[in-house]
N, CA, C and O atoms as CSV, one atom per row, in Angstrom:
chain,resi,resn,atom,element,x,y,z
A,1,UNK,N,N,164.547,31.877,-5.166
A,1,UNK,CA,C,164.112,33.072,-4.477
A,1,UNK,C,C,165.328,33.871,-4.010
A,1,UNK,O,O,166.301,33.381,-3.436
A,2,UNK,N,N,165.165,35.129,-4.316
A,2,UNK,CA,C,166.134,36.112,-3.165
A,2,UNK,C,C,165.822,37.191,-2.443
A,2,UNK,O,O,165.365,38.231,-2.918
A,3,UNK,N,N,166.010,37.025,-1.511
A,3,UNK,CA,C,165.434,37.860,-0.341
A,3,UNK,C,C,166.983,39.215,-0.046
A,3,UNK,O,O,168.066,38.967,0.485
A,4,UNK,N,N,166.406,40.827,-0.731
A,4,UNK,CA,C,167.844,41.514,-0.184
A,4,UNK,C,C,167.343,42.101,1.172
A,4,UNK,O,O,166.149,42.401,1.158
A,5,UNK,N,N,167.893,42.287,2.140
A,5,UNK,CA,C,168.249,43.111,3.258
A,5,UNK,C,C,168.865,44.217,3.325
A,5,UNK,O,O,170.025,43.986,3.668
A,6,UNK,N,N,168.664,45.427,3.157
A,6,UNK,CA,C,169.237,46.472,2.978
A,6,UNK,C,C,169.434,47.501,4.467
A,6,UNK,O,O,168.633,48.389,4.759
A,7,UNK,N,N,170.441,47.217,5.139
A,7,UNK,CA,C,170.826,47.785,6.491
A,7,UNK,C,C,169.783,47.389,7.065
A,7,UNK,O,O,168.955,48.264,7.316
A,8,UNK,N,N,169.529,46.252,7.384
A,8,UNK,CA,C,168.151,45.825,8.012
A,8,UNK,C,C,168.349,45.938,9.786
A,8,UNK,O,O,167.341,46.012,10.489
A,9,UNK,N,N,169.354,45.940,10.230
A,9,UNK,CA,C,169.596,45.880,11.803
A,9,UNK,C,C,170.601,47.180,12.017
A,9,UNK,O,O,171.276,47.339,13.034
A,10,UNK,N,N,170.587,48.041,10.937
A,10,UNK,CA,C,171.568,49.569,11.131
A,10,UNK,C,C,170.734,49.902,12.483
A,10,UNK,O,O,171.420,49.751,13.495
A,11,UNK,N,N,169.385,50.327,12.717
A,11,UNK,CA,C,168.645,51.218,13.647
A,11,UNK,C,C,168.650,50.850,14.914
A,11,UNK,O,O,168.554,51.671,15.825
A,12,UNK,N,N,168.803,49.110,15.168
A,12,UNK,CA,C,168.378,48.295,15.887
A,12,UNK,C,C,169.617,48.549,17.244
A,12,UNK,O,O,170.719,49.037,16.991
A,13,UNK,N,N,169.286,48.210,18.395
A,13,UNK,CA,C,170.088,48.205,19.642
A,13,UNK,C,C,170.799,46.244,19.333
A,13,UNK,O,O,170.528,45.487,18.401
A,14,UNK,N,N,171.593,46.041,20.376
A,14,UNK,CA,C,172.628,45.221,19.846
A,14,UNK,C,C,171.459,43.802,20.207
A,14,UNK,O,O,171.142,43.040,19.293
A,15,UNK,N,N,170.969,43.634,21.499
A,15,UNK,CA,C,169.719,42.284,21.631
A,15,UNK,C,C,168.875,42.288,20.458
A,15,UNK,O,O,168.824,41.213,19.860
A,16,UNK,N,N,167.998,43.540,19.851
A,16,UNK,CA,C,167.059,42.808,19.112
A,16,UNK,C,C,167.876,43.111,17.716
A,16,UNK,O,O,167.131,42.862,16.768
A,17,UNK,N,N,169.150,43.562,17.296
A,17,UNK,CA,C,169.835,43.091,16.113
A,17,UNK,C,C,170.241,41.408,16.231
A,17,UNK,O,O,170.019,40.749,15.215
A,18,UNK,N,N,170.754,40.775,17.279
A,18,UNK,CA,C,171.020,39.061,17.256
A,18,UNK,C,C,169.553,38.828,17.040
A,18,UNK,O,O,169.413,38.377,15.903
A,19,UNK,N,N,168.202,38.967,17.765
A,19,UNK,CA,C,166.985,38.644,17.451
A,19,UNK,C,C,166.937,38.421,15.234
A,19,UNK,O,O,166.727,37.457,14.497
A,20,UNK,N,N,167.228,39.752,15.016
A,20,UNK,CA,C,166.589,39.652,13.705
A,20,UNK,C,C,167.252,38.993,12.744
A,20,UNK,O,O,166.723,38.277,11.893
A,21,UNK,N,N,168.866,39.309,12.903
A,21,UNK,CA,C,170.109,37.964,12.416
A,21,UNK,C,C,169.945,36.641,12.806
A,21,UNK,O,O,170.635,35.886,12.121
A,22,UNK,N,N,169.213,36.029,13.745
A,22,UNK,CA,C,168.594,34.857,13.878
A,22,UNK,C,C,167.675,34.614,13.165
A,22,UNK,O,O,167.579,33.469,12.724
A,23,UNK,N,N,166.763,35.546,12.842
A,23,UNK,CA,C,165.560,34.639,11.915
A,23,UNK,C,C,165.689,35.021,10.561
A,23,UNK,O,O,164.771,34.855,9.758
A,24,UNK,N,N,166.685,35.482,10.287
A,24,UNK,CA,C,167.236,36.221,8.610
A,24,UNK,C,C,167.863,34.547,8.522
A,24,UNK,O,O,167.416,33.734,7.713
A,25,UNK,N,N,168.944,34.238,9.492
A,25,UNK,CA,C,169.718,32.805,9.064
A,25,UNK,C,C,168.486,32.023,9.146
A,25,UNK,O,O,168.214,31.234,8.241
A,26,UNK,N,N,167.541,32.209,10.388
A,26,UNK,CA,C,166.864,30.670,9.876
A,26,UNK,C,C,165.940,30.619,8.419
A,26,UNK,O,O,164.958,29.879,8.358
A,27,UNK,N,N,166.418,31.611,7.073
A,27,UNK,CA,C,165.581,31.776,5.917
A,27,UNK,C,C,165.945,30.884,5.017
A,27,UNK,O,O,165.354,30.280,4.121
A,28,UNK,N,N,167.601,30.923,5.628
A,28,UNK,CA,C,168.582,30.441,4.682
A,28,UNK,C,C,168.416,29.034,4.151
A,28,UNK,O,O,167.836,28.286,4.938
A,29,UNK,N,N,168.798,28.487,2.976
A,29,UNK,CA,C,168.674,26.991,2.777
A,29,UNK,C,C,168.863,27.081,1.238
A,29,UNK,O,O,169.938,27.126,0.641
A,30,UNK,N,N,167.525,27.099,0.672
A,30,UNK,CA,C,167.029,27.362,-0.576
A,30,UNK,C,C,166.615,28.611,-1.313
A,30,UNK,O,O,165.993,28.720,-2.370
A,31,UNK,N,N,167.111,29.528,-0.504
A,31,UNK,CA,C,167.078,31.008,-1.072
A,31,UNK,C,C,168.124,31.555,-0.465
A,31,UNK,O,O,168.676,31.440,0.630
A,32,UNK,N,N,168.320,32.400,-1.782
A,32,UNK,CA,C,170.022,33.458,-1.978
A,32,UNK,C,C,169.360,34.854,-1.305
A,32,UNK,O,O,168.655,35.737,-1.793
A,33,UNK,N,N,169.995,34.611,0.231
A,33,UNK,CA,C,169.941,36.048,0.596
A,33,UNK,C,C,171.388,37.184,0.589
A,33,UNK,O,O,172.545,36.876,0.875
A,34,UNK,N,N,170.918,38.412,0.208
A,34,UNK,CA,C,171.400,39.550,-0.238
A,34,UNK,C,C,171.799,40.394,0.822
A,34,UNK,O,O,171.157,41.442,0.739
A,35,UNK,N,N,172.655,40.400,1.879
A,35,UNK,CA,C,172.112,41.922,3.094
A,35,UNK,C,C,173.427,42.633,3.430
A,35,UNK,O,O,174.434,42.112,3.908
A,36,UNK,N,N,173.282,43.623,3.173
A,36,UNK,CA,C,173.674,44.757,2.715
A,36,UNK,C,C,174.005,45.727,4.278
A,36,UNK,O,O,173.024,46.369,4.654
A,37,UNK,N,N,175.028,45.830,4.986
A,37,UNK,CA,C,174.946,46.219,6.345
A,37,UNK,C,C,176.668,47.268,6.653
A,37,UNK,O,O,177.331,47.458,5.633
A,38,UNK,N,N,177.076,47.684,7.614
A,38,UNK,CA,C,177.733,48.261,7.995
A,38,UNK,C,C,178.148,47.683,8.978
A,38,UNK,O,O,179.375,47.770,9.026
A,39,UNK,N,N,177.588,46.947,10.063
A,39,UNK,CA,C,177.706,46.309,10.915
A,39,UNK,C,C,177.744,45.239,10.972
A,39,UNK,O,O,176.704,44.583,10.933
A,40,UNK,N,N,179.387,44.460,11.125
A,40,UNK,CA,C,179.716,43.528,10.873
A,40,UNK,C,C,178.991,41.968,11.257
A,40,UNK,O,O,178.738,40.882,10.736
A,41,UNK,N,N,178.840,42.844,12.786
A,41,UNK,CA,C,177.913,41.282,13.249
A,41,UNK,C,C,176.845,41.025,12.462
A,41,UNK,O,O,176.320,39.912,12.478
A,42,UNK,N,N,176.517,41.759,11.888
A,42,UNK,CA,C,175.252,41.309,10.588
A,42,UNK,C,C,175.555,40.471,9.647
A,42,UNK,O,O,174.803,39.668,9.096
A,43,UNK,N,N,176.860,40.692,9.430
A,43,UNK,CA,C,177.221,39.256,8.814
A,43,UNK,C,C,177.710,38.254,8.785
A,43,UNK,O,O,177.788,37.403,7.899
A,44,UNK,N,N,178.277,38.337,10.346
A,44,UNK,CA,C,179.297,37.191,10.406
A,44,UNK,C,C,179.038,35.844,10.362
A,44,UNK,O,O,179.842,35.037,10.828
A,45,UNK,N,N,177.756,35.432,9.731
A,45,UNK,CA,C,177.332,33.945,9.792
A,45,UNK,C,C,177.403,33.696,8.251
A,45,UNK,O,O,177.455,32.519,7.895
A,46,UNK,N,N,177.410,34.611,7.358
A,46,UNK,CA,C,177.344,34.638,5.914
A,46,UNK,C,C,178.245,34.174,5.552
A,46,UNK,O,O,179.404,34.291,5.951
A,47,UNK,N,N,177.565,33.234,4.262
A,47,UNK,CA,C,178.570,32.045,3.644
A,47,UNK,C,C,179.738,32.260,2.770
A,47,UNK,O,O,180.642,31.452,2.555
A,48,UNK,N,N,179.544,34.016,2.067
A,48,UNK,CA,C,180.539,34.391,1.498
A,48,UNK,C,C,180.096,36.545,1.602
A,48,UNK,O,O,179.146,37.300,1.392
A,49,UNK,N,N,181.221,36.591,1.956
A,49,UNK,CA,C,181.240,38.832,2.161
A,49,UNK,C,C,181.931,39.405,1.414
A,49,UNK,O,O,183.082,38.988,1.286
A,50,UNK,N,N,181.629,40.207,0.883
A,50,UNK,CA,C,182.002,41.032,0.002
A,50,UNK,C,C,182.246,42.339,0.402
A,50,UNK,O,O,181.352,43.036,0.883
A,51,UNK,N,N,183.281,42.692,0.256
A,51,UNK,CA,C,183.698,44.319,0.856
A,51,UNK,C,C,183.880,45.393,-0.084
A,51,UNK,O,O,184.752,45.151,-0.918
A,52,UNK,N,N,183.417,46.304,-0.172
A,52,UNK,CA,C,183.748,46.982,-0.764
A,52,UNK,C,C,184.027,48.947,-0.272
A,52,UNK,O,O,183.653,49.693,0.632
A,53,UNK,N,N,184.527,49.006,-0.993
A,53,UNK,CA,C,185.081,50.648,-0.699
A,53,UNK,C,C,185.203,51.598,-2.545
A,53,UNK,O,O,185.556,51.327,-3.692
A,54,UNK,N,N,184.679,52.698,-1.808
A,54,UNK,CA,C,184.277,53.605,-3.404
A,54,UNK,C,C,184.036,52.895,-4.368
A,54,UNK,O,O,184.653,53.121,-5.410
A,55,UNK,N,N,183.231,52.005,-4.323
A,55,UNK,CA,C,182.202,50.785,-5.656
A,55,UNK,C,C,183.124,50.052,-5.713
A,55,UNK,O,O,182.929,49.376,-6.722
A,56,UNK,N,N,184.068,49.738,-5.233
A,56,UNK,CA,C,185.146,48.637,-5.733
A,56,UNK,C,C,185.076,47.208,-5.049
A,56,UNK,O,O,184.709,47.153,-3.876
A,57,UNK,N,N,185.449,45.921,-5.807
A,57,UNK,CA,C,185.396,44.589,-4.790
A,57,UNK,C,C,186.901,45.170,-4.199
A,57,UNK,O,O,187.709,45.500,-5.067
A,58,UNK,N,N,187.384,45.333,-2.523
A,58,UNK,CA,C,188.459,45.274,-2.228
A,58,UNK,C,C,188.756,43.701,-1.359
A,58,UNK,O,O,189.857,43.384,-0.908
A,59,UNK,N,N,187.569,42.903,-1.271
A,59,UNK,CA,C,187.847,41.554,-0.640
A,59,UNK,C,C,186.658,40.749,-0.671
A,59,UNK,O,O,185.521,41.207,-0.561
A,60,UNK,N,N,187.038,39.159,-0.870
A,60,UNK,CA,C,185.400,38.410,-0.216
A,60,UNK,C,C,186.105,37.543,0.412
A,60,UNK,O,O,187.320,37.671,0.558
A,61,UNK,N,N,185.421,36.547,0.862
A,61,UNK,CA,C,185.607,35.109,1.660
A,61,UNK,C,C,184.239,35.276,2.918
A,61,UNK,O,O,183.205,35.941,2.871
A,62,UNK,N,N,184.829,34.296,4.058
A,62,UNK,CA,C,183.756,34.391,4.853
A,62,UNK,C,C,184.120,35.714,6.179
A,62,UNK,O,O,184.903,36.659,6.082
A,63,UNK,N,N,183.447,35.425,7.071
A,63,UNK,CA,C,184.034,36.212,8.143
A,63,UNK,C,C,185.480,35.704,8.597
A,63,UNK,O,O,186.290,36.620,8.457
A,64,UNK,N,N,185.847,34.971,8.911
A,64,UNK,CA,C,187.204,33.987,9.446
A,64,UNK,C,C,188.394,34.327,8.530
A,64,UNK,O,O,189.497,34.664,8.960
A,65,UNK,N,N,188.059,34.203,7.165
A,65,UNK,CA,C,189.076,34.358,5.967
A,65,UNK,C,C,189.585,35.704,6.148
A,65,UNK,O,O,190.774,35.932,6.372
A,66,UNK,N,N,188.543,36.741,6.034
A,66,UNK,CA,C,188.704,37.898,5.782
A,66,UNK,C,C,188.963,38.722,6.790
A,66,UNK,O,O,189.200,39.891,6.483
A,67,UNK,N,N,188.993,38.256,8.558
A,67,UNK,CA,C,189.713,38.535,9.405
A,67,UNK,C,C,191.342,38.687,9.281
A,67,UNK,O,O,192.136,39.604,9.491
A,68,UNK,N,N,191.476,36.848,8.675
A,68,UNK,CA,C,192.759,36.347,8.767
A,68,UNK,C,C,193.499,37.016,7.422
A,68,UNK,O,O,194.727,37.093,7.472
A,69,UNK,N,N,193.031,37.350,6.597
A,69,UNK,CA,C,193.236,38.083,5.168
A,69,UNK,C,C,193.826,39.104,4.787
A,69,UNK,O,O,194.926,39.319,4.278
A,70,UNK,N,N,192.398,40.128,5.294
A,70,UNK,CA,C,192.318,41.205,4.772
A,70,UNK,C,C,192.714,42.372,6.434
A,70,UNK,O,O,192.343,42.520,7.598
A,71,UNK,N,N,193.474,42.802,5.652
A,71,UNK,CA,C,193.727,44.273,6.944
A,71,UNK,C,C,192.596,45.377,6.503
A,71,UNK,O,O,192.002,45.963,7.408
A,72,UNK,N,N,192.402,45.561,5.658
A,72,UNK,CA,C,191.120,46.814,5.770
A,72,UNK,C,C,189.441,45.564,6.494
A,72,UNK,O,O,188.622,46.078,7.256
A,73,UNK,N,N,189.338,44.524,6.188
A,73,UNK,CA,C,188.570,43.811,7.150
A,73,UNK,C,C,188.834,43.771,8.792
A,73,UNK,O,O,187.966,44.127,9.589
A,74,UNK,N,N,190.003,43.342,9.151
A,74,UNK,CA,C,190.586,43.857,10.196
A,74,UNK,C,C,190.573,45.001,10.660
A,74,UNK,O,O,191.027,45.135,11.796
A,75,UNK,N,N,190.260,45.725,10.225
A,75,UNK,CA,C,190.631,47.948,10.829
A,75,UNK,C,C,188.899,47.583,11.449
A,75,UNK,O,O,188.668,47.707,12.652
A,76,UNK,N,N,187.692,47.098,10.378
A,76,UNK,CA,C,186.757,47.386,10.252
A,76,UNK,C,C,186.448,46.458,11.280
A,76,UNK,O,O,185.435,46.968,11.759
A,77,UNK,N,N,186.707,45.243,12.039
A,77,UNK,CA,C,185.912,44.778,12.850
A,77,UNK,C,C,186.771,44.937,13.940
A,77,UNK,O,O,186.485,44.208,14.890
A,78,UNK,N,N,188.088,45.934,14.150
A,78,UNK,CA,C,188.107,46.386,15.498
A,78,UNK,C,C,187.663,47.572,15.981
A,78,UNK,O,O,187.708,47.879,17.173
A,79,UNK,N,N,187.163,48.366,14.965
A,79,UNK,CA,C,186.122,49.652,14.669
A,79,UNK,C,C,185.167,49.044,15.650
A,79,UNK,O,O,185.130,49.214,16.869
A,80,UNK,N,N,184.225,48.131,14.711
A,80,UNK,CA,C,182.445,47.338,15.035
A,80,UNK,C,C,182.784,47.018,16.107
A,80,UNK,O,O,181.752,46.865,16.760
A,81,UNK,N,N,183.861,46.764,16.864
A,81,UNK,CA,C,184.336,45.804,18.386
A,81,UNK,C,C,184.277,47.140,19.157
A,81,UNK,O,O,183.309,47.094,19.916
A,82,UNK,N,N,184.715,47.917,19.223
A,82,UNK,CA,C,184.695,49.132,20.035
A,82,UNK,C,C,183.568,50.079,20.005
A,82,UNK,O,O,183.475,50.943,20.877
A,83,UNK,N,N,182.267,49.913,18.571
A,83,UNK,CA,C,181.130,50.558,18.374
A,83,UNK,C,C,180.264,49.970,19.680
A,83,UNK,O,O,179.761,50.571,20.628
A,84,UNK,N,N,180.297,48.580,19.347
A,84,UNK,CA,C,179.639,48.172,20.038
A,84,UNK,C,C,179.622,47.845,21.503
A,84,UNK,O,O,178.608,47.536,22.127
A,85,UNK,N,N,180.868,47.942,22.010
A,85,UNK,CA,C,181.148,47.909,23.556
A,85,UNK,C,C,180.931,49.077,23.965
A,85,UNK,O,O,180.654,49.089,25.164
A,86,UNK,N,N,180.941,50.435,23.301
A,86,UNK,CA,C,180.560,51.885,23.666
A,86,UNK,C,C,178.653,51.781,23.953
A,86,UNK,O,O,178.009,52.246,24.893
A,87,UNK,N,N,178.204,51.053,22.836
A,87,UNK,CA,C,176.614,51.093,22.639
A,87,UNK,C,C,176.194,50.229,24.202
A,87,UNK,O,O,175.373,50.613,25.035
A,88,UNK,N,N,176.994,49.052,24.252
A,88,UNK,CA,C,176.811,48.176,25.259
A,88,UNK,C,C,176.356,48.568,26.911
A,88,UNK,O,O,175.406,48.338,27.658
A,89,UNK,N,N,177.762,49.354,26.964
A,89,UNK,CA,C,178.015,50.583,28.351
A,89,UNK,C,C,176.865,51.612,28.444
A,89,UNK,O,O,176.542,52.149,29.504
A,90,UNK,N,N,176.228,51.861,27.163
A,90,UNK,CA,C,174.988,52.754,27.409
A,90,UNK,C,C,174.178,52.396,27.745
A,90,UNK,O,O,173.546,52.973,28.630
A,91,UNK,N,N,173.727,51.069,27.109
A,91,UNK,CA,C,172.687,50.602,27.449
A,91,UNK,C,C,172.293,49.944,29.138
A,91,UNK,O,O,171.282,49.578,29.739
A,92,UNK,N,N,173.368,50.036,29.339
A,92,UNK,CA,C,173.649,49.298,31.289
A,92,UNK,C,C,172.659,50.546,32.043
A,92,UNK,O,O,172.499,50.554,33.263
């Protein structure tokens, strides 16, 4: 089975995006899920990420690798780190 996700938690506020990334992982096991996001925390439990920029592979590994790796991964999750502490402060 494969289940894709296509920006499935883009719309979502930051509580019920961990809500829906919790029950997306608990799918996982025996089916190849696909999800497709902008927002990193959407994937950071995923077993292997794929980055890309203008259709191109520019990196994979997991979240950890591709911290320690990749500098355009790096730009991008101190971007998502500051998206989301701005979203955070609003929501207070």
């Amino acid at each position: 089975d494969v289940i894709v996700f296509d920006e499935a938690t883009s719309a979502l506020d930051n509580i019920t995006e961990k809500e829906i990334s919790a029950a997306i992982d608990s799918l996982s096991g025996n089916k190849t899920i696909i999800t497709v996001a902008h927002r990193l925390s959407t994937v950071q439990n995923c077993d292997l990420i794929v980055l890309m920029k203008d259709g191109a592979i520019v990196a994979t590994g997991t979240y950890d690798e591709l911290i320690s790796e990749s500098e355009s991964f790096r730009k991008l999750a101190l971007l998502d780190d500051q998206v989301e502490k701005i979203e955070g402060e609003t929501q207070k």
